[in-house]
Amino acid sequence: MARPTIKEVAARAQVSLKTVSRVVNDEPGVHADTRERVRQAVAELGYRPDASARSLRTAQSYAIGLLYDNPNPHYVIAMQRGVLSVCRETGYGLQIHPCDSTAPDLAAELLALVQHARLAGIVLAPPMSERRELVQELAAHGIPLVRVVSAASDPQDGSACVFVDDRDAAYAVTEHLIQLGHQRIGFLWGGKSHGSSWERHQGYEDALRDYGIAVDAELVVEGDYAFDDGFRGARRLLALPSAPTAIFGSNDEIAAGVLAAARSAGLNVPYDLSIAGFEDSPFSKQSWPPLTTAKQATEDIASHATRRLLQEIREQQHGAPAASIPNEGFSPQLVVRGSTAPPRPKP
């Protein structure tokens, strides 16, 4: 079956080829009704611009990169879906590039990637997005970029970003456990190279202090955003002479590891042990009992970051000064499910 062409889209929408091109490239100056008519024609015909052909016809690139270093596959897949949805809508190609965020020559690696793949710009996921020296190096070479970062408010550091208020969401999760009656609440860190780990830990501590509960270092275990770290961390906490009655894992993979550890110890969840996670990944709903968590709209975060990046790219290509656009923030929301309950009364 032949691929639909831009001429067919123009004929279906009853507009010029130039108008279709402007809508597909998300350029300004097209009336909202016309833009919607073109997008409907694109959707009905299944039209997909060829990014490489567009790049050859013009001096500009029609491909962007998504750069990440994260052991959590659910987070990575959700980020990919969010970025890709905007790329498909606007006719951009997408290069997905996993990185080692600790590599000393990372800046050189990314600069080479942008040059060889002819990328128009990049979306930087954590933790690279939180390495200021890396961001400054890329910006110094004129590479349009948008960062996804963990922050309680707009960093206002001169760099385009989408920020996620992990601290407030972690506070809400911890507060939920406290209000159920839990006093000894364990906390399992994610990777310390991620700003989200520090923000989630800070939210946990803030909630404890606000409710007059002493922060007990014995109940806090370092680790990474991985199932195995959740399992090992929970085993360590459950072996304490005074074990916690609730454990908060910094993401749902960690919380799933805690759930496995509880099962292996013969504990009834949630009555012997309440468990909470973070992010609302698919298995938070599929586990038994399903996990209380903080719902993070990762796909929406990624799509917003991509739209912001395309705006940065257009401004640079047209020689326009960078617009003073406020950075957009997201706040994950508490979702209460069956893995949390009041602690079992002591005999």
PDB file of N, CA and C in Angstrom, residues 171 175 178 203-213:
ATOM      1  N   TYR A 171       6.111  13.716  50.392  1.00  0.00           N
ATOM      2  CA  TYR A 171       5.512  14.188  51.635  1.00  0.00           C
ATOM      3  C   TYR A 171       4.101  13.602  51.767  1.00  0.00           C
ATOM      4  N   GLU A 175       2.866  11.220  54.669  1.00  0.00           N
ATOM      5  CA  GLU A 175       1.764  11.709  55.488  1.00  0.00           C
ATOM      6  C   GLU A 175       0.614  10.703  55.522  1.00  0.00           C
ATOM      7  N   ILE A 178       1.550   8.049  57.971  1.00  0.00           N
ATOM      8  CA  ILE A 178       1.474   8.562  59.348  1.00  0.00           C
ATOM      9  C   ILE A 178       0.009   8.640  59.803  1.00  0.00           C
ATOM     10  N   GLY A 203      11.162  14.917  51.160  1.00  0.00           N
ATOM     11  CA  GLY A 203       9.725  14.927  51.439  1.00  0.00           C
ATOM     12  C   GLY A 203       9.361  13.986  52.573  1.00  0.00           C
ATOM     13  N   TYR A 204      10.002  12.822  52.601  1.00  0.00           N
ATOM     14  CA  TYR A 204       9.805  11.845  53.682  1.00  0.00           C
ATOM     15  C   TYR A 204      10.212  12.441  55.026  1.00  0.00           C
ATOM     16  N   GLU A 205      11.390  13.036  55.086  1.00  0.00           N
ATOM     17  CA  GLU A 205      11.865  13.627  56.345  1.00  0.00           C
ATOM     18  C   GLU A 205      10.992  14.800  56.783  1.00  0.00           C
ATOM     19  N   ASP A 206      10.591  15.642  55.832  1.00  0.00           N
ATOM     20  CA  ASP A 206       9.762  16.803  56.174  1.00  0.00           C
ATOM     21  C   ASP A 206       8.447  16.368  56.813  1.00  0.00           C
ATOM     22  N   ALA A 207       7.833  15.321  56.267  1.00  0.00           N
ATOM     23  CA  ALA A 207       6.560  14.850  56.811  1.00  0.00           C
ATOM     24  C   ALA A 207       6.738  14.311  58.228  1.00  0.00           C
ATOM     25  N   LEU A 208       7.802  13.530  58.438  1.00  0.00           N
ATOM     26  CA  LEU A 208       8.058  13.005  59.784  1.00  0.00           C
ATOM     27  C   LEU A 208       8.209  14.143  60.785  1.00  0.00           C
ATOM     28  N   ARG A 209       9.014  15.124  60.440  1.00  0.00           N
ATOM     29  CA  ARG A 209       9.270  16.233  61.364  1.00  0.00           C
ATOM     30  C   ARG A 209       7.993  17.028  61.632  1.00  0.00           C
ATOM     31  N   ASP A 210       7.207  17.270  60.587  1.00  0.00           N
ATOM     32  CA  ASP A 210       5.985  18.045  60.768  1.00  0.00           C
ATOM     33  C   ASP A 210       4.990  17.341  61.690  1.00  0.00           C
ATOM     34  N   TYR A 211       5.070  16.019  61.735  1.00  0.00           N
ATOM     35  CA  TYR A 211       4.175  15.253  62.608  1.00  0.00           C
ATOM     36  C   TYR A 211       4.843  14.858  63.933  1.00  0.00           C
ATOM     37  N   GLY A 212       6.007  15.443  64.197  1.00  0.00           N
ATOM     38  CA  GLY A 212       6.665  15.225  65.479  1.00  0.00           C
ATOM     39  C   GLY A 212       7.282  13.845  65.640  1.00  0.00           C
ATOM     40  N   ILE A 213       7.624  13.195  64.520  1.00  0.00           N
ATOM     41  CA  ILE A 213       8.253  11.869  64.576  1.00  0.00           C
ATOM     42  C   ILE A 213       9.748  12.027  64.311  1.00  0.00           C
TER      43      ILE A 213
END
